Short mmCIF file of C-alpha atoms and ligand atoms in Angstrom, two decimals:
data_model
loop_
_atom_site.label_atom_id
_atom_site.label_comp_id
_atom_site.label_asym_id
_atom_site.label_seq_id
_atom_site.Cartn_x
_atom_site.Cartn_y
_atom_site.Cartn_z
CA MET A 1 65.35 -166.06 -38.94
CA ASN A 2 61.72 -165.18 -38.44
CA LEU A 3 61.09 -161.42 -38.27
CA ILE A 4 57.42 -160.66 -37.61
CA GLY A 5 55.61 -157.33 -37.86
CA GLY A 6 53.00 -156.62 -35.17
CA ASP A 7 52.24 -156.19 -31.50
CA CYS A 8 54.17 -158.73 -29.43
CA LEU A 9 51.11 -159.17 -27.22
CA GLU A 10 49.23 -160.44 -30.26
CA VAL A 11 52.10 -162.41 -31.84
CA MET A 12 53.53 -164.22 -28.80
CA PRO A 13 50.33 -166.19 -28.04
CA ARG A 14 50.92 -167.92 -31.40
CA LEU A 15 54.29 -169.28 -30.17
CA ALA A 16 54.34 -172.69 -28.48
CA ALA A 17 54.83 -172.92 -24.71
CA GLY A 18 58.43 -173.75 -23.73
CA SER A 19 59.74 -173.13 -27.25
CA VAL A 20 62.35 -170.45 -26.42
CA ASP A 21 65.75 -170.89 -24.72
CA LEU A 22 66.96 -167.30 -24.66
CA VAL A 23 65.30 -163.89 -24.68
CA VAL A 24 67.45 -160.79 -25.14
CA THR A 25 65.43 -157.62 -25.44
CA SER A 26 65.16 -153.96 -24.68
CA PRO A 27 61.54 -152.78 -24.28
CA PRO A 28 60.43 -149.16 -24.57
CA TYR A 29 61.80 -147.23 -21.57
CA ASN A 30 58.71 -145.15 -20.61
CA LEU A 31 60.91 -142.05 -20.80
CA GLY A 32 59.08 -140.30 -23.63
CA ILE A 33 61.47 -141.56 -26.32
CA GLY A 34 60.31 -140.63 -29.83
CA TYR A 35 59.69 -143.99 -31.50
CA ASN A 36 57.95 -143.98 -34.90
CA THR A 37 54.78 -145.78 -33.81
CA PHE A 38 54.86 -146.61 -30.10
CA LYS A 39 53.85 -143.76 -27.74
CA ASP A 40 56.36 -143.90 -24.87
CA THR A 41 54.40 -141.60 -22.55
CA ALA A 42 52.06 -143.84 -20.53
CA PRO A 43 51.62 -143.15 -16.81
CA ARG A 44 54.08 -145.30 -14.87
CA ASP A 45 51.43 -147.63 -13.36
CA GLU A 46 49.96 -148.31 -16.79
CA PHE A 47 53.40 -148.94 -18.25
CA LEU A 48 54.32 -151.41 -15.48
CA ALA A 49 51.01 -153.27 -15.90
CA TRP A 50 51.70 -153.54 -19.65
CA CYS A 51 55.20 -154.86 -18.92
CA ARG A 52 53.76 -157.56 -16.67
CA GLU A 53 51.43 -158.58 -19.50
CA TRP A 54 54.17 -159.18 -22.06
CA ALA A 55 56.53 -160.62 -19.44
CA ALA A 56 53.90 -163.21 -18.45
CA GLU A 57 53.64 -164.21 -22.10
CA LEU A 58 57.44 -164.44 -22.31
CA ARG A 59 57.44 -166.71 -19.27
CA ARG A 60 54.96 -169.01 -20.98
CA VAL A 61 57.04 -169.37 -24.17
CA MET A 62 60.31 -169.82 -22.26
CA ALA A 63 61.65 -173.32 -21.53
CA ASP A 64 62.19 -174.06 -17.84
CA ASP A 65 65.95 -173.59 -18.20
CA ALA A 66 65.68 -170.47 -20.38
CA SER A 67 67.32 -167.13 -19.62
CA PHE A 68 65.76 -163.71 -20.14
CA PHE A 69 68.18 -160.77 -20.44
CA LEU A 70 66.27 -157.51 -20.03
CA ASN A 71 68.11 -154.32 -20.99
CA ILE A 72 66.73 -151.08 -19.60
CA GLY A 73 68.15 -147.68 -18.77
CA ALA A 74 66.97 -144.68 -16.80
CA ALA A 75 67.21 -140.93 -17.17
CA PRO A 76 68.91 -138.72 -14.56
CA ALA A 77 65.61 -137.03 -13.69
CA ASN A 78 63.72 -140.34 -13.86
CA PRO A 79 66.02 -142.78 -12.09
CA LEU A 80 63.58 -145.31 -10.64
CA LEU A 81 62.17 -146.99 -13.73
CA PRO A 82 64.61 -149.95 -13.93
CA HIS A 83 64.07 -150.70 -10.24
CA GLN A 84 60.28 -150.33 -10.43
CA LEU A 85 60.18 -152.64 -13.44
CA ILE A 86 62.35 -155.32 -11.89
CA LEU A 87 60.36 -155.23 -8.65
CA SER A 88 57.08 -155.57 -10.51
CA LEU A 89 58.39 -158.65 -12.37
CA THR A 90 59.96 -160.38 -9.38
CA GLU A 91 57.88 -159.45 -6.32
CA GLY A 92 54.23 -159.30 -5.21
CA THR A 93 51.67 -162.05 -4.95
CA GLU A 94 52.53 -163.57 -8.34
CA PRO A 95 56.22 -163.09 -9.15
CA LEU A 96 56.95 -163.94 -12.79
CA PHE A 97 60.72 -164.36 -12.54
CA VAL A 98 63.67 -164.61 -10.20
CA LEU A 99 66.41 -162.01 -10.65
CA GLN A 100 69.46 -164.26 -11.07
CA ASN A 101 72.11 -161.66 -12.03
CA THR A 102 72.35 -157.91 -12.56
CA PHE A 103 74.78 -156.62 -15.17
CA HIS A 104 75.87 -153.07 -15.81
CA TRP A 105 76.31 -152.14 -19.45
CA ILE A 106 79.08 -149.54 -19.22
CA LYS A 107 78.98 -147.28 -22.28
CA SER A 108 81.91 -145.10 -21.39
CA ILE A 109 84.64 -145.28 -18.77
CA THR A 110 87.86 -143.59 -17.73
CA VAL A 111 90.54 -145.65 -16.02
CA ALA A 112 93.95 -144.72 -14.66
CA THR A 113 96.86 -146.89 -15.76
CA ARG A 114 99.58 -147.94 -13.31
CA ALA A 115 101.75 -145.33 -14.97
CA GLY A 116 99.24 -142.70 -13.89
CA GLU A 117 97.90 -142.08 -17.38
CA SER A 118 94.17 -141.58 -17.82
CA ILE A 119 92.46 -143.56 -20.58
CA SER A 120 88.89 -142.86 -21.69
CA ALA A 121 86.90 -145.18 -23.92
CA GLY A 122 83.38 -145.37 -25.29
CA HIS A 123 80.55 -142.93 -25.93
CA PHE A 124 77.61 -141.49 -24.03
CA LYS A 125 75.08 -138.76 -24.52
CA PRO A 126 76.30 -135.78 -22.47
CA ILE A 127 73.78 -133.79 -20.44
CA ASN A 128 73.90 -130.13 -19.53
CA SER A 129 73.07 -130.03 -15.82
CA LYS A 130 74.29 -128.60 -12.55
CA ARG A 131 72.77 -131.38 -10.45
CA PHE A 132 73.18 -134.55 -12.50
CA VAL A 133 76.29 -136.24 -13.86
CA ASN A 134 76.42 -137.84 -17.30
CA ASP A 135 74.68 -141.20 -17.40
CA CYS A 136 77.17 -143.76 -18.72
CA HIS A 137 75.47 -147.06 -17.96
CA GLU A 138 72.32 -149.12 -18.36
CA TYR A 139 71.12 -152.31 -16.70
CA VAL A 140 70.89 -155.81 -18.10
CA PHE A 141 68.78 -157.88 -15.71
CA HIS A 142 69.14 -161.65 -16.00
CA LEU A 143 65.80 -163.24 -15.16
CA THR A 144 65.01 -166.94 -14.95
CA LYS A 145 62.10 -169.06 -13.76
CA GLY A 146 63.89 -170.51 -10.75
CA GLY A 147 67.07 -168.49 -10.20
CA ASP A 148 69.25 -171.59 -10.65
CA ILE A 149 70.14 -171.73 -14.35
CA PRO A 150 73.81 -172.63 -14.98
CA LEU A 151 75.73 -170.17 -17.16
CA ASP A 152 78.88 -170.52 -19.25
CA ARG A 153 80.86 -168.04 -17.17
CA ARG A 154 84.15 -168.92 -18.79
CA GLY A 155 82.77 -169.04 -22.33
CA ALA A 156 81.75 -165.42 -21.79
CA GLY A 157 84.91 -164.69 -19.84
CA VAL A 158 88.19 -162.85 -20.29
CA PRO A 159 91.85 -163.96 -20.16
CA TYR A 160 93.75 -163.68 -16.87
CA GLN A 161 95.82 -160.55 -16.60
CA ASP A 162 98.29 -162.28 -14.30
CA LYS A 163 98.97 -165.61 -16.05
CA SER A 164 100.54 -167.13 -12.94
CA ASN A 165 96.99 -167.37 -11.53
CA ILE A 166 96.15 -170.06 -14.10
CA ALA A 167 98.44 -172.59 -12.42
CA ARG A 168 97.93 -171.19 -8.91
CA TRP A 169 94.16 -171.72 -8.73
CA GLY A 170 92.72 -175.23 -9.21
CA HIS A 171 89.33 -173.94 -10.40
CA THR A 172 90.90 -172.56 -13.62
CA GLY A 173 91.36 -176.13 -14.96
CA GLY A 174 94.51 -174.80 -16.63
CA GLU A 175 92.46 -172.52 -18.90
CA ASP A 176 93.39 -168.89 -19.50
CA GLN A 177 89.81 -167.66 -19.11
CA ARG A 178 88.07 -166.24 -16.05
CA CYS A 179 84.56 -164.98 -15.34
CA ARG A 180 84.16 -161.42 -16.65
CA GLY A 181 81.94 -160.35 -13.77
CA ASN A 182 78.88 -158.12 -14.00
CA THR A 183 80.37 -154.95 -15.46
CA TRP A 184 80.40 -155.07 -19.23
CA PHE A 185 82.17 -152.27 -21.06
CA ILE A 186 80.56 -152.32 -24.50
CA PRO A 187 80.82 -149.19 -26.65
CA TYR A 188 78.12 -148.37 -29.17
CA ASP A 189 78.75 -149.81 -32.62
CA THR A 190 80.53 -147.48 -35.02
CA ILE A 191 78.51 -145.58 -37.56
CA LYS A 192 78.71 -146.57 -41.19
CA SER A 193 75.64 -144.83 -42.46
CA ARG A 194 74.67 -143.05 -45.60
CA ALA A 195 71.45 -141.93 -43.96
CA LYS A 196 71.17 -138.39 -42.66
CA ASP A 197 69.02 -139.28 -39.68
CA ARG A 198 69.38 -141.99 -37.12
CA PRO A 199 67.04 -144.80 -38.13
CA HIS A 200 66.09 -145.61 -34.50
CA PRO A 201 66.37 -143.58 -31.27
CA ALA A 202 67.26 -146.39 -28.82
CA THR A 203 69.32 -149.36 -29.98
CA PHE A 204 71.74 -151.55 -28.07
CA PRO A 205 75.10 -152.71 -29.46
CA MET A 206 75.50 -156.13 -31.05
CA GLY A 207 78.26 -156.95 -28.58
CA LEU A 208 75.81 -156.74 -25.69
CA VAL A 209 73.55 -159.38 -27.25
CA GLU A 210 76.53 -161.57 -28.14
CA GLN A 211 77.71 -161.47 -24.53
CA CYS A 212 74.27 -162.74 -23.40
CA ILE A 213 74.37 -165.52 -26.01
CA ARG A 214 77.84 -166.62 -24.86
CA LEU A 215 76.82 -166.54 -21.21
CA HIS A 216 73.72 -168.62 -21.91
CA GLY A 217 76.19 -171.08 -23.42
CA LYS A 218 74.05 -173.20 -25.76
CA GLY A 219 75.65 -171.94 -28.98
CA ALA A 220 74.09 -172.28 -32.42
CA ALA A 221 71.34 -174.61 -31.16
CA THR A 222 69.79 -171.79 -29.08
CA ARG A 223 66.16 -170.89 -29.84
CA MET A 224 66.07 -167.15 -29.37
CA LEU A 225 63.36 -164.45 -29.13
CA ASP A 226 63.36 -160.64 -29.11
CA PRO A 227 59.78 -159.30 -28.74
CA PHE A 228 60.96 -155.67 -29.23
CA LEU A 229 63.21 -156.10 -32.25
CA GLY A 230 63.68 -152.45 -33.27
CA ILE A 231 66.01 -152.41 -36.26
CA GLY A 232 67.16 -155.97 -35.67
CA THR A 233 70.37 -155.71 -33.62
CA SER A 234 69.62 -158.93 -31.73
CA ALA A 235 68.88 -160.76 -34.99
CA LEU A 236 72.25 -159.69 -36.41
CA ALA A 237 74.03 -160.77 -33.22
CA ALA A 238 72.25 -164.15 -33.32
CA HIS A 239 73.24 -164.56 -36.96
CA ARG A 240 76.87 -163.75 -36.12
CA GLN A 241 76.78 -166.46 -33.42
CA GLY A 242 75.40 -169.03 -35.88
CA ILE A 243 71.87 -169.08 -34.42
CA GLU A 244 69.15 -169.76 -36.98
CA ALA A 245 66.13 -170.32 -34.73
CA PHE A 246 65.56 -166.63 -34.05
CA THR A 247 62.17 -164.89 -33.76
CA GLY A 248 61.93 -161.10 -33.64
CA ILE A 249 58.74 -159.03 -33.29
CA GLU A 250 58.46 -155.31 -34.08
CA LEU A 251 55.46 -153.00 -34.11
CA ASP A 252 56.81 -150.42 -36.54
CA ALA A 253 56.92 -151.36 -40.22
CA ASP A 254 59.87 -149.06 -41.05
CA TYR A 255 62.05 -150.43 -38.25
CA LEU A 256 61.17 -153.95 -39.35
CA GLN A 257 62.13 -153.09 -42.92
CA PHE A 258 65.52 -151.82 -41.66
CA ALA A 259 66.00 -155.04 -39.73
CA HIS A 260 65.36 -157.07 -42.89
CA GLU A 261 67.77 -154.94 -44.91
CA ARG A 262 70.49 -155.14 -42.26
CA LEU A 263 70.14 -158.92 -42.10
CA ASN A 264 70.34 -159.16 -45.86
CA GLY A 265 73.57 -157.16 -45.76
CA GLY A 266 72.04 -154.19 -47.56
CA ARG A 267 72.57 -151.64 -44.78
CA ASP A 268 74.94 -151.28 -41.90
CA PHE A 269 73.36 -148.56 -39.79
CA LEU A 270 75.14 -148.70 -36.48
CA PHE A 271 75.91 -145.57 -34.58
CA PRO A 272 76.95 -143.85 -31.40
CA PRO A 273 74.29 -141.61 -29.79
CA ALA A 274 73.99 -138.09 -31.19
CA ASN A 275 76.38 -135.52 -29.65
CA SER A 276 78.73 -138.13 -28.22
CA PRO A 277 82.02 -136.70 -27.07
C1 SAM Q 301 64.20 -149.91 -27.14
S1 SAM Q 301 63.58 -150.29 -28.71
C2 SAM Q 301 64.44 -151.76 -29.18
C3 SAM Q 301 65.65 -151.48 -30.06
C4 SAM Q 301 66.41 -152.73 -30.46
N1 SAM Q 301 67.02 -153.35 -29.31
C5 SAM Q 301 67.50 -152.39 -31.50
O1 SAM Q 301 68.69 -152.46 -31.18
O2 SAM Q 301 67.14 -152.02 -32.62
C6 SAM Q 301 61.95 -150.86 -28.39
C7 SAM Q 301 61.16 -151.22 -29.64
O3 SAM Q 301 59.93 -151.82 -29.26
C8 SAM Q 301 58.98 -151.52 -30.28
N2 SAM Q 301 57.65 -151.81 -29.72
C9 SAM Q 301 56.92 -151.04 -28.87
N3 SAM Q 301 55.78 -151.68 -28.53
C10 SAM Q 301 55.79 -152.87 -29.16
C11 SAM Q 301 54.91 -153.97 -29.17
N4 SAM Q 301 53.76 -153.96 -28.48
N5 SAM Q 301 55.23 -155.06 -29.91
C12 SAM Q 301 56.39 -155.08 -30.62
N6 SAM Q 301 57.27 -154.05 -30.66
C13 SAM Q 301 56.98 -152.97 -29.92
C14 SAM Q 301 59.27 -150.07 -30.61
O4 SAM Q 301 58.77 -149.72 -31.88
C15 SAM Q 301 60.82 -150.05 -30.53
O5 SAM Q 301 61.39 -150.24 -31.79
#
């Protein structure tokens, strides 16, 4: 595990070309989020140009068969950012990546059972609005160099609900595991914190990173990078999946310190967003 303090635009050029198999990251969202050090308030054009800069560097360090999972959300009054970002990375005169898959990270959902009962699960940050509904999802864009990288769909899959399908369909190979599809219900990790304040305003859950690792399908041998490490969620997920060749980069010294402490087992600061129902 190699956790590095600094600006990823300065650190990544020190990494060898083609030395990374898997990137799972969540950059700043350009929504005015109150990070310790980074100012999340740039004009949209400037922000997108900056994203192209670090994404080009990511492309350079990625192996040809690498996968890049990019988590980003929007805000109800600012809904276009994920789409603007993905267009700027995949279109234009010099596209950096091909969008191979789009996943929806579902944070909260209500489903009706066959018995007509309503079951709600997960957490989200409720908004007080007459025109917008609560925002219960974020995107995870799967970007690759050529759009043709095989994935371990079954390794990241789920058991069949109707077991008779296992024998009925030849493609199952007799295994009770099917592709999960592109909607991932992953609740925020549960809080176990002695701290009064949240240590970071915008983390993703470990389960989201683990799902990307499983889908990539190269197991403990994976060489992984998160250029926006925050408090180290991706490093913990990599560790849990047996990955040792992990590099994380974080601008803010306090967040990096948290990441180190979490990895060393000293802290377990995982939390749902404030005011979750
Ligand atoms: C959305 S957060 C990532 C949170 C992380 N996924 C977690 O679960 O802890 C984005 C992070 O990028 C960091 N950051 C912003 N600009 C950076 C840069 N140029 N280089 C490295 N880190 C940067 C911010 O300090 C912030 O912690």
